[in-house]
Short mmCIF file of C-alpha atoms and ligand atoms in Angstrom, two decimals:
data_model
loop_
_atom_site.label_atom_id
_atom_site.label_comp_id
_atom_site.label_asym_id
_atom_site.label_seq_id
_atom_site.Cartn_x
_atom_site.Cartn_y
_atom_site.Cartn_z
CA MET A 1 -61.65 7.72 -9.45
CA ALA A 2 -61.38 4.11 -10.59
CA PRO A 3 -60.69 1.60 -7.79
CA MET A 4 -57.03 0.88 -8.61
CA SER A 5 -56.01 4.41 -9.57
CA ASN A 6 -54.17 7.31 -8.00
CA VAL A 7 -54.89 9.63 -10.93
CA ASP A 8 -58.06 10.35 -12.93
CA LEU A 9 -58.47 11.17 -16.62
CA ALA A 10 -57.84 14.87 -16.08
CA GLY A 11 -54.80 14.08 -13.96
CA ALA A 12 -53.38 11.77 -16.62
CA VAL A 13 -53.88 14.46 -19.28
CA ALA A 14 -52.09 16.94 -17.02
CA ARG A 15 -49.05 14.63 -16.83
CA LEU A 16 -48.99 14.38 -20.64
CA ARG A 17 -49.37 18.15 -21.11
CA LYS A 18 -46.47 18.82 -18.77
CA ALA A 19 -44.05 16.47 -20.52
CA GLY A 20 -41.64 17.66 -23.19
CA SER A 21 -40.73 14.14 -24.22
CA VAL A 22 -42.87 11.05 -23.89
CA LEU A 23 -42.08 7.37 -24.37
CA ILE A 24 -45.09 5.11 -24.94
CA VAL A 25 -44.64 1.43 -24.11
CA SER A 26 -47.01 -1.52 -24.08
CA HIS A 27 -46.72 -5.20 -23.26
CA LEU A 28 -44.60 -7.82 -25.01
CA HIS A 29 -46.29 -9.91 -27.70
CA PRO A 30 -48.51 -6.89 -28.35
CA ASP A 31 -52.11 -7.44 -29.39
CA GLY A 32 -54.44 -5.10 -31.24
CA ASP A 33 -55.27 -3.14 -28.10
CA ALA A 34 -51.59 -2.72 -27.21
CA ILE A 35 -50.66 -1.43 -30.68
CA GLY A 36 -53.84 0.60 -31.22
CA SER A 37 -53.64 2.26 -27.80
CA THR A 38 -49.94 3.01 -28.26
CA LEU A 39 -50.65 4.79 -31.57
CA GLY A 40 -53.71 6.58 -30.18
CA LEU A 41 -51.67 7.87 -27.26
CA ALA A 42 -48.88 9.05 -29.54
CA ALA A 43 -51.45 11.07 -31.51
CA LEU A 44 -52.85 12.54 -28.29
CA ALA A 45 -49.39 13.44 -27.00
CA ARG A 46 -48.58 15.25 -30.26
CA ALA A 47 -51.92 17.08 -30.15
CA LEU A 48 -51.09 18.22 -26.63
CA GLY A 49 -47.85 19.74 -27.84
CA VAL A 50 -45.44 17.09 -26.59
CA ARG A 51 -42.21 17.84 -28.43
CA GLU A 52 -41.08 14.26 -28.79
CA ALA A 53 -43.42 11.24 -28.62
CA GLN A 54 -41.71 7.91 -29.23
CA CYS A 55 -43.17 4.42 -29.10
CA LEU A 56 -41.33 1.32 -27.98
CA ASN A 57 -42.26 -2.34 -27.66
CA ASN A 58 -40.32 -5.47 -26.77
CA ASP A 59 -41.60 -7.18 -29.93
CA PRO A 60 -42.22 -6.11 -33.52
CA VAL A 61 -45.74 -5.12 -34.53
CA PRO A 62 -47.66 -8.28 -35.52
CA PHE A 63 -48.61 -8.56 -39.17
CA PRO A 64 -52.36 -7.78 -38.82
CA TYR A 65 -51.54 -4.33 -37.38
CA GLN A 66 -48.55 -3.30 -39.50
CA TRP A 67 -50.73 -1.29 -41.90
CA LEU A 68 -51.84 1.11 -39.16
CA PRO A 69 -50.40 4.59 -39.72
CA GLY A 70 -47.41 5.02 -37.42
CA ALA A 71 -46.99 1.30 -36.73
CA ARG A 72 -43.62 1.34 -38.50
CA ASP A 73 -42.38 3.98 -36.08
CA ILE A 74 -42.83 1.73 -33.04
CA LYS A 75 -39.26 0.87 -32.10
CA ILE A 76 -37.96 -2.29 -30.53
CA PRO A 77 -35.36 -2.03 -27.75
CA ASP A 78 -31.72 -1.89 -28.69
CA ASN A 79 -28.66 -0.51 -26.98
CA ALA A 80 -29.04 2.79 -28.86
CA TRP A 81 -31.56 4.00 -26.30
CA ASP A 82 -29.88 6.84 -24.44
CA ALA A 83 -31.77 10.02 -23.50
CA PRO A 84 -34.18 9.55 -20.59
CA CYS A 85 -37.61 11.02 -21.34
CA ASP A 86 -39.79 13.19 -19.11
CA LEU A 87 -42.67 10.73 -19.01
CA ALA A 88 -42.99 7.05 -19.84
CA VAL A 89 -46.59 6.01 -20.50
CA VAL A 90 -47.19 2.30 -20.03
CA VAL A 91 -50.43 1.20 -21.65
CA ASP A 92 -52.46 -2.04 -21.53
CA THR A 93 -50.35 -3.57 -18.75
CA SER A 94 -49.37 -2.64 -15.21
CA ALA A 95 -46.58 -5.13 -14.66
CA TRP A 96 -42.82 -4.72 -15.12
CA ASP A 97 -42.39 -8.30 -16.26
CA ARG A 98 -44.78 -7.69 -19.18
CA LEU A 99 -42.53 -4.98 -20.59
CA GLY A 100 -39.64 -7.26 -21.50
CA GLY A 101 -36.68 -5.39 -22.95
CA ALA A 102 -38.62 -2.11 -22.92
CA ALA A 103 -38.54 -1.99 -19.10
CA ASP A 104 -35.09 -0.37 -18.98
CA ALA A 105 -36.18 2.65 -20.98
CA VAL A 106 -39.25 3.01 -18.74
CA ARG A 107 -37.08 2.89 -15.62
CA LYS A 108 -34.94 5.73 -16.99
CA ALA A 109 -37.95 8.04 -17.40
CA ARG A 110 -38.37 10.85 -14.90
CA GLU A 111 -42.00 9.85 -14.30
CA VAL A 112 -44.10 6.83 -15.20
CA LEU A 113 -47.82 6.91 -15.96
CA VAL A 114 -49.76 3.65 -16.31
CA LEU A 115 -53.02 3.38 -18.26
CA ASP A 116 -54.56 -0.07 -18.06
CA HIS A 117 -57.74 -2.11 -17.80
CA HIS A 118 -56.41 -5.38 -16.36
CA LEU A 119 -57.11 -6.66 -12.85
CA VAL A 120 -53.95 -6.08 -10.81
CA ASP A 121 -52.93 -5.81 -7.18
CA ALA A 122 -50.13 -3.28 -7.40
CA PRO A 123 -49.66 -1.36 -10.65
CA LEU A 124 -46.17 -0.10 -11.49
CA GLY A 125 -45.53 3.60 -11.92
CA ASP A 126 -45.81 6.94 -10.13
CA HIS A 127 -49.26 7.62 -11.54
CA TYR A 128 -51.71 4.93 -12.55
CA LEU A 129 -55.19 4.84 -13.95
CA VAL A 130 -56.26 1.22 -13.94
CA ASP A 131 -59.94 0.55 -14.58
CA PRO A 132 -61.16 -2.96 -15.47
CA SER A 133 -64.57 -1.57 -16.45
CA TYR A 134 -63.00 -0.58 -19.78
CA ALA A 135 -63.27 -3.32 -22.38
CA ALA A 136 -60.03 -2.12 -23.95
CA SER A 137 -57.26 0.32 -23.15
CA GLY A 138 -58.36 1.97 -26.40
CA GLU A 139 -61.57 3.09 -24.65
CA LEU A 140 -59.48 4.72 -21.96
CA VAL A 141 -57.36 6.47 -24.60
CA MET A 142 -60.52 7.81 -26.26
CA GLU A 143 -61.74 9.21 -22.95
CA LEU A 144 -58.33 10.82 -22.45
CA HIS A 145 -58.84 12.65 -25.77
CA ASP A 146 -62.21 13.85 -24.45
CA ALA A 147 -60.77 14.92 -21.11
CA ALA A 148 -58.09 16.86 -23.01
CA GLY A 149 -60.61 18.41 -25.42
CA VAL A 150 -58.69 16.92 -28.37
CA ASP A 151 -60.50 15.68 -31.51
CA ILE A 152 -59.54 12.17 -32.55
CA GLU A 153 -57.77 12.38 -35.89
CA ARG A 154 -58.51 9.91 -38.69
CA ALA A 155 -55.34 7.83 -38.26
CA ALA A 156 -55.80 7.61 -34.50
CA ALA A 157 -59.44 6.60 -35.03
CA GLN A 158 -58.33 3.56 -37.04
CA ALA A 159 -55.85 2.58 -34.35
CA LEU A 160 -58.39 2.98 -31.55
CA TYR A 161 -61.05 1.09 -33.49
CA VAL A 162 -58.59 -1.80 -33.88
CA ALA A 163 -57.84 -1.61 -30.13
CA ILE A 164 -61.48 -1.80 -29.12
CA ALA A 165 -62.63 -4.24 -31.79
CA THR A 166 -59.87 -6.75 -31.04
CA ASP A 167 -60.14 -6.70 -27.24
CA THR A 168 -63.91 -7.27 -27.48
CA GLY A 169 -63.53 -10.03 -30.07
CA GLY A 170 -65.36 -7.91 -32.61
CA PHE A 171 -67.88 -6.58 -30.03
CA ARG A 172 -68.87 -10.13 -29.09
CA PHE A 173 -67.19 -10.74 -25.70
CA SER A 174 -68.98 -10.04 -22.41
CA ASN A 175 -66.71 -7.05 -21.74
CA THR A 176 -68.58 -5.18 -24.52
CA THR A 177 -70.69 -2.43 -22.96
CA PRO A 178 -73.01 0.33 -24.18
CA ARG A 179 -70.03 2.64 -23.70
CA THR A 180 -67.97 0.41 -26.01
CA HIS A 181 -70.52 0.85 -28.80
CA ARG A 182 -70.92 4.58 -28.18
CA LEU A 183 -67.16 5.08 -28.40
CA ALA A 184 -66.88 2.85 -31.47
CA ALA A 185 -69.74 4.75 -33.14
CA ARG A 186 -67.78 7.97 -32.80
CA LEU A 187 -64.81 6.30 -34.49
CA LEU A 188 -67.04 5.18 -37.39
CA GLU A 189 -68.12 8.81 -37.80
CA THR A 190 -64.57 9.62 -38.92
CA GLY A 191 -65.32 7.53 -42.03
CA LEU A 192 -63.16 4.52 -41.36
CA ASP A 193 -63.69 1.38 -43.44
CA VAL A 194 -64.95 -1.27 -41.02
CA ALA A 195 -65.00 -4.10 -43.57
CA ALA A 196 -61.42 -3.47 -44.68
CA ILE A 197 -60.19 -3.27 -41.09
CA SER A 198 -62.05 -6.43 -40.08
CA GLU A 199 -60.59 -8.37 -42.97
CA ARG A 200 -57.06 -7.33 -42.05
CA VAL A 201 -57.45 -7.80 -38.31
CA PHE A 202 -59.77 -10.76 -37.85
CA ASP A 203 -59.91 -12.91 -40.94
CA GLY A 204 -56.42 -12.79 -42.38
CA MET A 205 -54.13 -15.70 -41.54
CA THR A 206 -50.60 -16.64 -42.52
CA PRO A 207 -50.00 -20.18 -43.87
CA ALA A 208 -47.78 -20.68 -40.80
CA LYS A 209 -50.70 -19.94 -38.51
CA PHE A 210 -52.93 -22.36 -40.37
CA GLU A 211 -50.29 -25.08 -40.03
CA LEU A 212 -49.87 -24.37 -36.32
CA MET A 213 -53.65 -24.54 -35.81
CA ARG A 214 -53.82 -27.84 -37.69
CA ARG A 215 -51.17 -29.30 -35.38
CA ALA A 216 -52.47 -27.90 -32.09
CA LEU A 217 -56.17 -28.56 -32.69
CA GLY A 218 -55.42 -31.98 -34.18
CA ARG A 219 -54.27 -33.07 -30.72
CA ALA A 220 -56.86 -31.24 -28.64
CA GLU A 221 -58.28 -33.19 -25.70
CA PHE A 222 -61.54 -32.89 -23.80
CA HIS A 223 -62.07 -33.88 -20.17
CA ALA A 224 -64.67 -33.61 -17.43
CA GLY A 225 -67.52 -34.46 -19.73
CA GLY A 226 -66.29 -31.94 -22.28
CA ALA A 227 -66.13 -29.06 -19.80
CA VAL A 228 -62.34 -28.80 -19.99
CA ALA A 229 -60.54 -28.57 -23.32
CA HIS A 230 -56.83 -28.26 -23.82
CA ALA A 231 -54.20 -28.30 -26.52
CA SER A 232 -50.43 -28.01 -26.47
CA ILE A 233 -47.93 -26.32 -28.72
CA SER A 234 -44.36 -27.55 -28.50
CA ARG A 235 -41.26 -25.85 -29.81
CA ALA A 236 -41.15 -28.59 -32.43
CA ASP A 237 -44.64 -27.52 -33.59
CA MET A 238 -43.52 -23.91 -33.82
CA ARG A 239 -40.48 -24.92 -35.88
CA ALA A 240 -42.38 -27.29 -38.15
CA ALA A 241 -45.06 -24.67 -38.84
CA GLN A 242 -42.42 -21.91 -39.14
CA ALA A 243 -44.65 -19.94 -36.80
CA GLY A 244 -43.82 -17.00 -34.56
CA PRO A 245 -45.34 -16.29 -31.12
CA ASN A 246 -48.03 -14.05 -32.62
CA GLU A 247 -49.33 -16.93 -34.69
CA THR A 248 -50.42 -18.79 -31.57
CA GLU A 249 -52.99 -16.06 -30.94
CA GLY A 250 -56.65 -17.00 -31.25
CA ILE A 251 -56.13 -20.77 -31.46
CA ILE A 252 -57.57 -21.11 -27.96
CA ASN A 253 -60.87 -19.60 -29.09
CA TYR A 254 -61.65 -22.67 -31.19
CA LEU A 255 -61.50 -24.77 -28.01
CA ARG A 256 -63.60 -22.32 -26.02
CA ASN A 257 -66.19 -22.18 -28.80
CA VAL A 258 -67.11 -25.84 -28.35
CA ASP A 259 -70.46 -25.61 -26.59
CA SER A 260 -69.65 -28.07 -23.77
CA VAL A 261 -66.48 -26.22 -22.78
CA GLN A 262 -66.29 -24.22 -19.57
CA VAL A 263 -62.50 -23.88 -19.44
CA ALA A 264 -60.17 -23.88 -22.45
CA ILE A 265 -56.41 -24.04 -22.01
CA VAL A 266 -53.49 -23.85 -24.39
CA PHE A 267 -50.05 -24.86 -23.14
CA ARG A 268 -47.09 -23.54 -25.08
CA GLU A 269 -43.55 -24.73 -24.51
CA LEU A 270 -41.21 -21.73 -24.32
CA ASP A 271 -38.11 -23.75 -23.47
CA GLU A 272 -37.20 -26.97 -21.64
CA THR A 273 -38.33 -25.62 -18.28
CA THR A 274 -40.86 -22.91 -19.10
CA THR A 275 -44.45 -23.23 -20.25
CA LYS A 276 -46.87 -20.47 -21.13
CA VAL A 277 -50.48 -21.10 -20.23
CA SER A 278 -53.43 -19.32 -21.82
CA MET A 279 -56.91 -19.79 -20.40
CA ARG A 280 -60.41 -18.85 -21.56
CA SER A 281 -63.50 -19.61 -19.53
CA ARG A 282 -67.21 -19.08 -19.09
CA ASN A 283 -70.06 -20.07 -16.76
CA GLY A 284 -68.47 -18.51 -13.70
CA PHE A 285 -64.98 -19.97 -13.86
CA ASN A 286 -62.66 -17.04 -13.11
CA SER A 287 -59.46 -17.60 -15.11
CA ALA A 288 -57.54 -14.66 -13.64
CA GLU A 289 -58.28 -15.72 -10.07
CA PHE A 290 -57.40 -19.34 -10.84
CA LEU A 291 -54.07 -18.46 -12.45
CA GLN A 292 -53.02 -16.19 -9.58
CA GLN A 293 -51.76 -19.30 -7.73
CA PHE A 294 -49.36 -19.77 -10.66
CA GLY A 295 -48.28 -16.14 -10.70
CA GLY A 296 -50.51 -15.27 -13.64
CA GLY A 297 -53.27 -12.78 -14.21
CA GLY A 298 -55.55 -11.13 -16.71
CA HIS A 299 -59.32 -11.02 -16.89
CA ALA A 300 -62.01 -13.31 -15.47
CA LEU A 301 -62.72 -14.80 -18.89
CA ALA A 302 -59.24 -14.59 -20.41
CA ALA A 303 -56.00 -14.94 -18.49
CA GLY A 304 -52.47 -16.25 -18.75
CA ALA A 305 -49.47 -17.40 -16.75
CA THR A 306 -45.91 -18.53 -17.31
CA LEU A 307 -44.94 -21.64 -15.33
CA ALA A 308 -41.37 -22.64 -14.52
CA LEU A 309 -42.11 -26.24 -15.48
CA PRO A 310 -41.61 -28.38 -18.58
CA LEU A 311 -44.68 -28.63 -20.83
CA GLU A 312 -45.83 -32.07 -19.67
CA GLU A 313 -45.47 -31.22 -15.98
CA ALA A 314 -47.18 -27.86 -16.32
CA ARG A 315 -50.07 -29.59 -18.06
CA GLY A 316 -50.35 -32.22 -15.32
CA VAL A 317 -50.28 -29.77 -12.41
CA LEU A 318 -52.68 -27.32 -13.93
CA LEU A 319 -55.21 -29.83 -15.22
CA ASP A 320 -55.34 -31.47 -11.76
CA ARG A 321 -56.24 -28.14 -10.16
CA VAL A 322 -58.78 -27.30 -12.84
CA ALA A 323 -60.41 -30.70 -12.38
CA SER A 324 -60.77 -30.15 -8.65
CA ILE A 325 -62.70 -26.95 -9.35
CA VAL A 326 -64.75 -28.06 -12.29
CA GLY A 327 -65.70 -30.94 -10.00
CA GLU A 328 -65.32 -33.99 -12.14
CA SER A 329 -62.33 -36.22 -12.63
CA THR A 330 -60.25 -35.68 -15.71
MN1 LIG E 401 -56.28 -4.67 -23.56
#
């Protein structure tokens, strides 16, 4: 059994099999893994004979994933949610505060099963399978199909390919393993169109995102001999670019890609007193560990936190701490 789990793959399948109604929920501001894993799980639940499998997320499906079959059926929370379900499955997060407005519906479920691959101390839920050795929750969902003896249908294969491809940065990040490629190879065998998916998921960009990138990267700063890079996105930037939260995604990678950079940080102003911090790192700097002191978490190479500080202050505090670790003055 994985280190942070109280249920294994077979146990998780048993919970699904037993449930008459299932609610599948992932984290707010869903990424490709969140959406892809949600849809893959819905397909698995239906194959296992679950009478009612519904999907719910705090936020609408981001544009690059809206074409996935079933994506339109992922609901957003409203006050029309009444009947408690037998089993809520929380995927790609283990934390209540990442569920946003979907948390209430999860709390009403008779049982909660968590399937995740993030580093966490105490996962939510009655049953949890949390294994950071998976590059994506989509890998876990594929292995659940195998444990259940269920073939992955064509539509689910597309969703799970998106899940795995996005969380590995197109099979480029260090979380990519031989298992990742073996699982992805099986998805390709269903005949999915890799080039078409890649174009939709990786290369497409709204004009709003381009404008936001222009603004954020235009003011990027480098410190500590180029080892630390950061950029900030204010609410004014978001308004001027007419950008939504999803359009901030990926901007940080341009900072991390600069070859001198060990730690890349993007600060985003949520309101007057709240700042969201995203961090990417390499060369041994553990972003998740570092951001724990600010109540954040994630992976060693990619993590995030929300600070109860105005943008400028959050930037000051965090950059000071980073500098003390990276070892040169900023
Ligand atoms: Mn993930």
